[in-house]
XYZ file of C-alpha atoms in Angstrom:
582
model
C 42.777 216.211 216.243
C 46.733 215.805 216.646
C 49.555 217.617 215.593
C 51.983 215.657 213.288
C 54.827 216.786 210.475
C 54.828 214.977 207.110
C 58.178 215.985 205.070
C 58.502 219.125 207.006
C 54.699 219.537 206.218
C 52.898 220.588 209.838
C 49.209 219.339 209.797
C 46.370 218.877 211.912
C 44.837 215.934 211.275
C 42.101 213.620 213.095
C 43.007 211.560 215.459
C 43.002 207.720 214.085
C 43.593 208.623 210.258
C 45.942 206.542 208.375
C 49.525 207.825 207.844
C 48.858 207.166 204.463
C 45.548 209.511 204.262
C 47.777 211.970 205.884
C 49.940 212.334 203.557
C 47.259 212.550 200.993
C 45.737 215.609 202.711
C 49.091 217.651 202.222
C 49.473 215.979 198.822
C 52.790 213.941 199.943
C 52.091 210.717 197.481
C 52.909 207.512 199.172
C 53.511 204.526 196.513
C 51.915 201.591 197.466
C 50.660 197.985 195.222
C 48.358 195.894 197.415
C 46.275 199.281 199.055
C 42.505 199.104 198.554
C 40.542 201.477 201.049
C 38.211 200.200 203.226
C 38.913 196.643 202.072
C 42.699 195.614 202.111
C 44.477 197.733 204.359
C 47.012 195.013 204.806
C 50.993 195.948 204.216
C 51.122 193.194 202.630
C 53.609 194.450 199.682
C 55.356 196.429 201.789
C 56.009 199.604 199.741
C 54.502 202.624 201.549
C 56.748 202.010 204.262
C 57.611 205.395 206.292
C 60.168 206.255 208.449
C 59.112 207.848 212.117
C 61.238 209.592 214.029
C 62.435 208.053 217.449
C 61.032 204.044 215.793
C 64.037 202.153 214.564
C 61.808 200.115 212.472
C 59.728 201.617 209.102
C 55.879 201.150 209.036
C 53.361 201.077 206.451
C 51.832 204.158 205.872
C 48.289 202.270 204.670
C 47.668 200.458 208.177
C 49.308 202.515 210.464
C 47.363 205.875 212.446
C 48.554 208.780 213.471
C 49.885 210.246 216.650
C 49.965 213.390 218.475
C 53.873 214.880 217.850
C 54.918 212.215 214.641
C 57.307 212.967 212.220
C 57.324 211.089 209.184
C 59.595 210.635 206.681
C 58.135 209.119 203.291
C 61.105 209.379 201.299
C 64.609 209.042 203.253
C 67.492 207.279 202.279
C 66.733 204.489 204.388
C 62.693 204.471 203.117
C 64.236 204.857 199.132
C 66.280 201.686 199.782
C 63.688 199.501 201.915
C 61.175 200.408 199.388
C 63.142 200.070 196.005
C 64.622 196.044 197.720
C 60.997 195.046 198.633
C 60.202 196.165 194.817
C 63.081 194.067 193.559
C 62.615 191.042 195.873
C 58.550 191.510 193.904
C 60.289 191.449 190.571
C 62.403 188.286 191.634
C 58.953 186.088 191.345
C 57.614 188.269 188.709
C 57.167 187.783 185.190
C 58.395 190.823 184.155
C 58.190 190.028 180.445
C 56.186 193.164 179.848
C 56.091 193.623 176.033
C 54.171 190.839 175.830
C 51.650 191.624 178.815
C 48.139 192.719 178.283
C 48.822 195.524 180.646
C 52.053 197.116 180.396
C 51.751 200.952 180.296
C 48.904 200.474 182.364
C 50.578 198.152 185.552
C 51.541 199.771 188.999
C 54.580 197.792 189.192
C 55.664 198.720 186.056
C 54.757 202.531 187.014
C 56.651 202.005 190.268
C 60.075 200.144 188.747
C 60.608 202.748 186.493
C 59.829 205.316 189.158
C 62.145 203.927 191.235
C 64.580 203.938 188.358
C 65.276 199.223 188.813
C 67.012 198.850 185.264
C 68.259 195.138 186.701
C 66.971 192.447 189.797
C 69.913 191.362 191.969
C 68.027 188.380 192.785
C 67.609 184.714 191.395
C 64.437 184.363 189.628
C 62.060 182.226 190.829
C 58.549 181.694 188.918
C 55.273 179.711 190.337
C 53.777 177.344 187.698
C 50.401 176.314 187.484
C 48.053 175.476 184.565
C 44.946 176.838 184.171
C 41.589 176.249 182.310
C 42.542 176.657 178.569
C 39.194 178.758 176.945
C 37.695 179.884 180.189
C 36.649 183.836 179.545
C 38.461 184.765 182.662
C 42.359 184.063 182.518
C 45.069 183.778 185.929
C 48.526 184.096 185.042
C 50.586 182.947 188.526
C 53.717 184.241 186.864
C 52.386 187.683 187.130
C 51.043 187.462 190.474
C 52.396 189.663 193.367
C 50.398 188.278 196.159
C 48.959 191.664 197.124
C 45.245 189.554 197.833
C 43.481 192.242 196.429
C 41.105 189.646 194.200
C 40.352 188.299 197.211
C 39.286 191.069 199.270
C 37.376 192.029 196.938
C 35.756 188.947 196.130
C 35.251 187.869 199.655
C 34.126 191.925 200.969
C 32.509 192.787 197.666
C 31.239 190.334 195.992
C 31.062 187.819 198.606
C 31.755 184.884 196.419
C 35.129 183.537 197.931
C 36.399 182.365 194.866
C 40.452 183.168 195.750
C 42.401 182.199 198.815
C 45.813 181.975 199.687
C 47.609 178.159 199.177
C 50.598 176.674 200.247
C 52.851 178.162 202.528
C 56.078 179.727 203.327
C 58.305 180.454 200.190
C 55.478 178.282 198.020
C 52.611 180.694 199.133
C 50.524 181.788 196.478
C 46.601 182.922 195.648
C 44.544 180.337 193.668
C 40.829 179.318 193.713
C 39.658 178.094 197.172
C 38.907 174.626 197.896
C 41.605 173.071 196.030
C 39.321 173.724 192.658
C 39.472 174.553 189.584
C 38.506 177.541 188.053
C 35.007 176.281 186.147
C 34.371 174.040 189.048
C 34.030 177.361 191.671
C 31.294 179.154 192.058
C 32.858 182.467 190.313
C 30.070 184.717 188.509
C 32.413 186.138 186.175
C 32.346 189.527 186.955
C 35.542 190.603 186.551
C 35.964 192.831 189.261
C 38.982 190.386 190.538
C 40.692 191.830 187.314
C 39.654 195.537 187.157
C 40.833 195.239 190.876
C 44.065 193.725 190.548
C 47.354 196.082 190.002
C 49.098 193.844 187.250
C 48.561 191.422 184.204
C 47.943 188.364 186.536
C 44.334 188.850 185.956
C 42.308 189.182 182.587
C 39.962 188.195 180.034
C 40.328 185.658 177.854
C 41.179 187.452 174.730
C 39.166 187.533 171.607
C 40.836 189.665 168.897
C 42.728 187.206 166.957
C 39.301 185.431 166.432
C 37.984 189.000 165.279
C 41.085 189.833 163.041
C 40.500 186.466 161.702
C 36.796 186.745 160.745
C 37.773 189.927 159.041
C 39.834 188.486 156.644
C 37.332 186.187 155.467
C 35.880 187.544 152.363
C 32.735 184.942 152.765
C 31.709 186.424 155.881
C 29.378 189.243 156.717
C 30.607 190.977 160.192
C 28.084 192.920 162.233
C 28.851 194.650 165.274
C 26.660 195.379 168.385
C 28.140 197.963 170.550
C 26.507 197.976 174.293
C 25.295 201.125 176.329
C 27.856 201.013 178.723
C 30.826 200.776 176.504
C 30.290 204.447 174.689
C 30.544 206.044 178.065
C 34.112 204.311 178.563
C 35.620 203.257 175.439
C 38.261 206.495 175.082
C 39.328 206.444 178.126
C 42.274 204.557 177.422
C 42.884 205.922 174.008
C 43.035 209.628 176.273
C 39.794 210.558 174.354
C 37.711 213.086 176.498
C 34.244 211.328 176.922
C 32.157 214.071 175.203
C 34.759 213.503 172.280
C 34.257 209.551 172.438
C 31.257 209.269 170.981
C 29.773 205.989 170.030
C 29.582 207.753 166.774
C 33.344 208.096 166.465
C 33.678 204.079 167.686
C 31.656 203.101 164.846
C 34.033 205.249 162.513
C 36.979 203.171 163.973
C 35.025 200.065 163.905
C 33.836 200.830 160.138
C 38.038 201.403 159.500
C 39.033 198.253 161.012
C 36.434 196.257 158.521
C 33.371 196.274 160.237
C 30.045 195.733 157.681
C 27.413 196.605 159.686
C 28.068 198.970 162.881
C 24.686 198.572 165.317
C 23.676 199.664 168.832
C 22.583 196.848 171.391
C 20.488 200.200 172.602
C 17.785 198.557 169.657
C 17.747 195.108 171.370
C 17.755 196.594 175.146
C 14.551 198.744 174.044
C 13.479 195.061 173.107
C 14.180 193.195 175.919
C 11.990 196.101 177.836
C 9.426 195.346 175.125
C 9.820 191.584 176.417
C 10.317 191.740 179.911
C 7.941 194.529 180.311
C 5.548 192.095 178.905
C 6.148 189.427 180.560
C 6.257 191.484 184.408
C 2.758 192.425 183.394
C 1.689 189.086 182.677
C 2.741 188.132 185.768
C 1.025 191.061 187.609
C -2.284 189.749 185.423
C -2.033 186.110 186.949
C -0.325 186.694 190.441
C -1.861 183.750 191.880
C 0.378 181.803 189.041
C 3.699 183.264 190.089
C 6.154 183.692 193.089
C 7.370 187.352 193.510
C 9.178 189.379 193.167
C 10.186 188.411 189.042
C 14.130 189.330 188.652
C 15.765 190.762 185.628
C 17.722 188.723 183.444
C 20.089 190.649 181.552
C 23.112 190.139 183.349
C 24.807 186.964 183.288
C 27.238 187.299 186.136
C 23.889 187.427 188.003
C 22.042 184.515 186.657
C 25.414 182.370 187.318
C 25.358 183.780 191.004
C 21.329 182.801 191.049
C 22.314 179.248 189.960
C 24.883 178.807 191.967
C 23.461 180.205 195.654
C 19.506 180.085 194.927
C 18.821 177.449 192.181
C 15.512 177.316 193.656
C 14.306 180.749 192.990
C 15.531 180.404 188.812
C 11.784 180.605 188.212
C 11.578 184.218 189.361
C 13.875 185.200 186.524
C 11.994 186.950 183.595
C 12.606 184.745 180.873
C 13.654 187.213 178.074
C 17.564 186.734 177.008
C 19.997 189.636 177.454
C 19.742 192.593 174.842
C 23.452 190.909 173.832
C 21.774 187.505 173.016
C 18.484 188.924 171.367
C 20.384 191.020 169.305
C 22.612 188.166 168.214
C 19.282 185.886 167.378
C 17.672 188.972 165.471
C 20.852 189.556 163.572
C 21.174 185.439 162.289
C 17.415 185.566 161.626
C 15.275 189.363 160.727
C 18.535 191.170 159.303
C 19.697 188.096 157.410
C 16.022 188.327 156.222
C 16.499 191.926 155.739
C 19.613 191.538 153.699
C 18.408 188.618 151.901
C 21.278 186.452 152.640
C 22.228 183.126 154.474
C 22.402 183.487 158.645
C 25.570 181.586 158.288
C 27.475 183.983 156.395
C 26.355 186.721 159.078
C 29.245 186.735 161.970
C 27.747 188.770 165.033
C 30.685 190.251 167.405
C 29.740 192.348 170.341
C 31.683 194.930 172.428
C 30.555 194.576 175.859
C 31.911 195.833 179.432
C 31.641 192.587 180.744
C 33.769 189.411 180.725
C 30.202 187.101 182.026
C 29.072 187.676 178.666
C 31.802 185.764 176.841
C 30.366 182.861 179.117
C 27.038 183.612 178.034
C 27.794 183.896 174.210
C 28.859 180.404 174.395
C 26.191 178.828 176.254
C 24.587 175.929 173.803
C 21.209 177.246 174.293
C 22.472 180.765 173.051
C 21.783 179.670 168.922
C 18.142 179.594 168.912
C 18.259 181.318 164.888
C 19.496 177.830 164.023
C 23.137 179.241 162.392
C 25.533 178.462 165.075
C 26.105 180.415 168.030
C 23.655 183.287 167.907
C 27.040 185.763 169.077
C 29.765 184.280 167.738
C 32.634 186.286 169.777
C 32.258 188.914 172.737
C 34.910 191.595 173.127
C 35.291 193.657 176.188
C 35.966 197.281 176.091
C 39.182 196.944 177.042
C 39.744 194.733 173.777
C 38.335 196.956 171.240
C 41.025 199.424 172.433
C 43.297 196.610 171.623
C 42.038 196.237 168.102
C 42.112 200.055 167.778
C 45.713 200.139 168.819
C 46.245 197.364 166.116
C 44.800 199.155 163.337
C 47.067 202.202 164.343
C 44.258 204.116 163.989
C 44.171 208.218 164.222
C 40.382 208.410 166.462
C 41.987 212.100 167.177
C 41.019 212.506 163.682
C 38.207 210.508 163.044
C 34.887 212.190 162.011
C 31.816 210.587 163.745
C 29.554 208.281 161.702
C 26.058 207.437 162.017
C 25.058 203.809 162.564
C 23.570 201.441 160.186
C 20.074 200.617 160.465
C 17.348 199.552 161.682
C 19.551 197.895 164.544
C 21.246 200.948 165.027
C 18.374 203.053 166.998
C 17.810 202.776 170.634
C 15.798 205.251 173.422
C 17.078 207.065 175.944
C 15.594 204.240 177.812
C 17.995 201.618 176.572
C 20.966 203.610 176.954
C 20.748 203.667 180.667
C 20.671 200.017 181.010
C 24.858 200.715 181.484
C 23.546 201.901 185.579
C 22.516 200.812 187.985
C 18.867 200.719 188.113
C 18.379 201.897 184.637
C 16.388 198.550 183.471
C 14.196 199.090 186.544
C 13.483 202.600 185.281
C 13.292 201.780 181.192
C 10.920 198.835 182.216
C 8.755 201.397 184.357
C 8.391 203.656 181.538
C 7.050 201.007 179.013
C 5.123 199.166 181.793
C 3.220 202.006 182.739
C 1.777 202.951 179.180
C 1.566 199.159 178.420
C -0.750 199.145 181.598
C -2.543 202.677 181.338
C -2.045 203.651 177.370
C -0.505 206.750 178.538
C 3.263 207.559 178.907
C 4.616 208.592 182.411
C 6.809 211.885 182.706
C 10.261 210.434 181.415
C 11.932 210.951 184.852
C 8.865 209.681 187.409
C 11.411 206.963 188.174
C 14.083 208.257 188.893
C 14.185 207.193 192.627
C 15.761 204.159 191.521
C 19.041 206.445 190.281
C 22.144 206.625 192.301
C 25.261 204.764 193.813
C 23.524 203.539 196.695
C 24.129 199.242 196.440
C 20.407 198.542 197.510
C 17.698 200.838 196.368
C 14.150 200.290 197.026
C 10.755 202.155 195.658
C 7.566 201.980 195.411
C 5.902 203.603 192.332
C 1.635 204.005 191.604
C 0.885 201.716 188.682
C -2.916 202.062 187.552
C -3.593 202.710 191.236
C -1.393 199.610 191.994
C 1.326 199.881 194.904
C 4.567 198.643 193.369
C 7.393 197.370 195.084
C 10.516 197.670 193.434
C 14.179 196.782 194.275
C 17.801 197.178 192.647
C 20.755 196.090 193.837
C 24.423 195.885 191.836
C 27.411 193.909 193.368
C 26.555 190.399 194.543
C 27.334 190.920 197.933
C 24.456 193.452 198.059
C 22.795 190.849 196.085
C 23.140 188.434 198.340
C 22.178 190.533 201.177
C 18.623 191.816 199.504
C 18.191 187.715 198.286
C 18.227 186.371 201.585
C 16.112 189.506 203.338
C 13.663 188.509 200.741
C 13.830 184.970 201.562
C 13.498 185.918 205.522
C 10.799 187.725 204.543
C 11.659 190.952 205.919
C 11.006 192.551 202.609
C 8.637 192.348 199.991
C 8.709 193.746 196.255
C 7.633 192.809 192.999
C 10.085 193.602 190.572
C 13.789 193.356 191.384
C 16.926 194.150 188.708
C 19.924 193.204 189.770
C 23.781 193.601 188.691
C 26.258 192.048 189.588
C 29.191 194.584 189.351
C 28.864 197.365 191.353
C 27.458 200.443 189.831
C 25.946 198.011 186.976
C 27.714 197.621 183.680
C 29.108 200.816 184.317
C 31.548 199.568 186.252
C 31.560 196.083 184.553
C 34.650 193.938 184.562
C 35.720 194.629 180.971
C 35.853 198.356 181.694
C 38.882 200.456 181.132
C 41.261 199.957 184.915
C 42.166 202.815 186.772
C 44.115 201.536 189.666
C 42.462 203.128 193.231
C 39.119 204.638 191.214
C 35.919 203.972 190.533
C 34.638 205.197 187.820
C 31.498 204.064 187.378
C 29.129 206.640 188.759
C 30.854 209.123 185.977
C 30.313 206.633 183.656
C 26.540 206.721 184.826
C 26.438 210.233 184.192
C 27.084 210.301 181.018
C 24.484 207.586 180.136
C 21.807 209.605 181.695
C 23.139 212.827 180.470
C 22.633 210.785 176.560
C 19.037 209.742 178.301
C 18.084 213.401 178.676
C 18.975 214.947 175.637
C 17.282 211.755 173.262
C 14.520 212.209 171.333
C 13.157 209.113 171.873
C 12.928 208.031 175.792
C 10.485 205.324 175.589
C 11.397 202.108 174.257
C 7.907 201.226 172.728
C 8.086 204.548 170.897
C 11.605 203.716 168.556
C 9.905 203.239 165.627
C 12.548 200.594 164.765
C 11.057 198.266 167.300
C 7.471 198.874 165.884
C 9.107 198.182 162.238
C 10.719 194.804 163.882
C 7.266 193.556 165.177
C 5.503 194.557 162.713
C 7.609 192.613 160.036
C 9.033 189.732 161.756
C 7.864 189.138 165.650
C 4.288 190.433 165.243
C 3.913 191.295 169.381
C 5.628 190.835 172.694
C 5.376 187.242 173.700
C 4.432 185.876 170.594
C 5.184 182.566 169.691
C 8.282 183.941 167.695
C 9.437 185.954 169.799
C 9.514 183.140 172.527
C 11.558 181.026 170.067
C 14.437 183.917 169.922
C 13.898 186.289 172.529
C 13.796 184.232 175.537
C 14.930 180.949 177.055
C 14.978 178.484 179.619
C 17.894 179.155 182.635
C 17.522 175.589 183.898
C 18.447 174.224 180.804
C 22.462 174.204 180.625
C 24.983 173.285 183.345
C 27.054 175.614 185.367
C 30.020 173.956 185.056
C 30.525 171.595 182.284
C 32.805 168.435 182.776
C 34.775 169.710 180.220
C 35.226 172.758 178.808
C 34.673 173.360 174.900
C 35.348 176.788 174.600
C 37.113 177.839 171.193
C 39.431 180.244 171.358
């Protein structure tokens, strides 16, 4: 421990601790833009610059330690004016256009100009250009970026992808995709953590509401809604909802406000997919000498792009059964146009994900297997639907809450955990073990596969069957359990993996809160829904049994093979040319 004085504050503190985790212990706030702990500790923007007694020089509070006898200054005259020129010389390259910037009111530059009171930037402005991909689902503006490298810390440390490195040099230096590439060329999965992650608008998703607005104002059209598991845990967050106030019950009373038709719950097609996939992993177990194990989940797309990209040999290990966004989108254009008696071409599906992979996915030309287009026709991320909220000027304050519309309305408690981490491993546990034994398993017998750990492993009696299970969320965990599997140091049977850490929770088209992570709370509350649900077994919702019994007849059937699953080997990474529609 050492003795050091922080504005006057006298502390003890461990020896080795950051000056800036000092500070935070006697709640002395230090600003800072390009700070990420544990993985870009850098000083690269210079702003949490301190002064020290007896040092001419300031130092950055965020990679500098402590020592016995310091005292630190965070906020003299000579820190206020190093810190408020380094903010201005930021500006100077800036686009600081901010009424027209997808994050303003929610941007720590913006935060820290107006804290630091810059009405004006003494300095010539100087802007990079670059063009980028028109239509890809994840959008770089260089005007906005401040070079603070946090997309690609965390894409290198995290995610272990490498997609972003610093180019050119001196004056020109700037962060693009490595290897001279472009964007749909790189081996980026699309998860969006490079934008939750990064501290202004020079990162985002490519955005989808005028699209929405415009399908809305067609009278010919029929607009249905799927709203996933992970999004009712987060969607108020911005709108400074609490979450046992943000129900998904109130989001499909704004949704039904804004022009919505039909509100439904991808919680029906995730109790499918289990249905599916559940299926299918028994199959597999039935004719082991058939298959190589373990079989992988395939509901996440940032995931299967990652498995194409690093292990295109192992694509046959992926359960063939379509994410709950793309089976709900098939059963929508084909058993609820039956159900409504009209033409699947007058249906337009829209889904509110927390993901930015599954605007990729949407548009994949396999993805229209109920023969009326694209079986999704746009993806918005939970970020957007706040947009469209915001555009609506609607009251949710006031809003009553609103029941769904049915029968694609009703999930389990199963299907609403699919938003955590290792909550398909669990929901397909539960089904798999009465589709194997006839008998349901206590709700919560596993639960083992719960928590924020970033590799889980279990093993769970089936039948009197040892099973080896694995989860893993955030790719560079991926990667890690891929290749110990491929060593052969591990063995297991079933494997779900996501690619954002904490699972859609913490998806890339989550609400941003700049330095937290919010989605083990976001977890909570799935579970919490999980627990208190009447149903908690995906083959129990009795809308599922109404679905097979009317339209798919069984898991597996010939039907449901047509619409509920697909073929991973049978579109291209990245196309030539790109032909999204925005």
């Amino acid at each position: 421990m050492v003795n050091i004085t922080i504005d006057k504050n006298n502390l003890l503190v461990p020896e080795g601790m950051t000056i800036l985790d000092a500070a935070k212990s006697c709640h002395v706030s230090i600003p800072n833009l390009c700070y990420m702990e544990e993985l870009n500790e850098i000083g690269a923007c210079r702003v949490c610059a301190i002064e020290i007694e007896g040092r001419e020089r300031l130092v950055t509070a965020c990679n500098n330690v402590v020592e016995e006898g310091m005292v630190i200054h965070t906020n003299s005259p000579k820190v206020r004016e190093a810190r408020r020129t380094n903010v201005e010389l930021i500006l100077s390259q800036h686009d600081s256009n901010c009424a027209v910037c997808v994050r303003s009111g929610n941007c720590s530059l913006q935060d820290l100009a107006n804290d630091l009171g810059i009405i004006e930037i003494p300095y010539q402005k100087t802007l990079p250009h670059a063009r980028w991909t028109e239509g890809f689902p994840l959008v770089r503006n260089y005007e906005k970026c401040i070079k603070c490298m946090r997309c690609i810390q965390v894409c290198d440390k995290v995610q272990d992808l490498k997609v972003w490195d610093i180019a050119n040099t001196g004056s020109r230096t700037n962060v693009d995709v490595s290897g001279n590439l472009r964007i749909e060329e790189s081996d980026c999965a699309l998860c969006g953590q490079c934008i939750t992650h990064c501290p202004t608008g020079a990162l985002r998703e490519r955005d989808d509401t005028d699209v929405v607005f415009e399908a809305l104002a067609d009278p010919d059209k029929i607009l249905v809604v799927q709203i996933a598991p992970a999004v009712r845990a987060a969607w108020g967050e911005s709108l400074d909802l609490p979450r046992e106030f943000a129900t998904v019950k109130r989001l499909a009373a704004a949704l039904r406000r804004i022009g919505f038709d039909y509100i439904f719950d991808t919680n029906f097609t995730a109790d499918l997919t289990i249905m599916e996939e559940g299926s299918e992993f028994v199959e597999r177990l039935g004719n082991a000498d058939k298959h190589t194990f373990p079989m992988f989940t395939s509901c996440c797309p940032g995931w299967i792009r990652f498995i194409k990209s690093q292990y295109p040999d192992m694509l046959d290990q992926l359960s063939t059964a379509k994410s709950p966004q793309q089976m709900f989108g098939a059963v929508a254009k084909s058993y609820y146009a039956q159900v409504l008696d009209v033409d699947p071409s007058k249906i337009f599906s829209v889904s509110i994900m927390p993901c930015t992979a599954k605007k990729f996915e949407a548009g994949l030309p396999v993805m229209n297997s109920a023969g009326a287009g694209q079986d999704v026709d746009v993806v918005l991320t939970t970020r957007e639907v706040e947009r469209l909220i915001r555009a609506e000027s609607l009251d949710v304050k006031n809003l009553p809450e609103e029941e769904l519309d049915t029968p694609l309305g009703s999930g389990s408690g199963a299907a609403v955990i699919f938003g955590a981490t290792g909550g398909v491993m669990e929901a397909a546990l539960r089904s798999a073990y009465f589709l194997v034994t006839g008998e349901n398993p206590e709700p919560d017998a596993f639960q083992d596969v719960r928590g924020r750990k970033g590799w889980k492993e279990a093993t769970f009696n089936l039948a009197g069957t040892d099973l080896r299970v694995a989860v893993a969320s955030g790719l560079g965990n991926t990667r890690r359990l891929v290749e110990a599997i491929r060593r052969g140091d591990v063995e297991y049977d079933f494997v779900e993996i996501m690619a954002c850490p904490g699972g859609c929770a913490g998806g890339g088209g989550q609400p941003i809160w700049d330095g937290q992570e919010l989605a083990g709370d976001r977890a909570d509350v799935l579970y919490g829904l999980d627990k208190i649900s009447d149903i908690r077994f995906s083959h129990e919702n009795p809308s599922i049994t109404k679905c097979y019994g009317e339209f798919f007849e069984k898991p597996l059937s010939h039907k449901s093979h047509e619409l509920l699953h697909t073929d991973h080997r049978t579109w291209e990474l990245n196309p030539t040319k790109w032909e999204y529609e925005k």
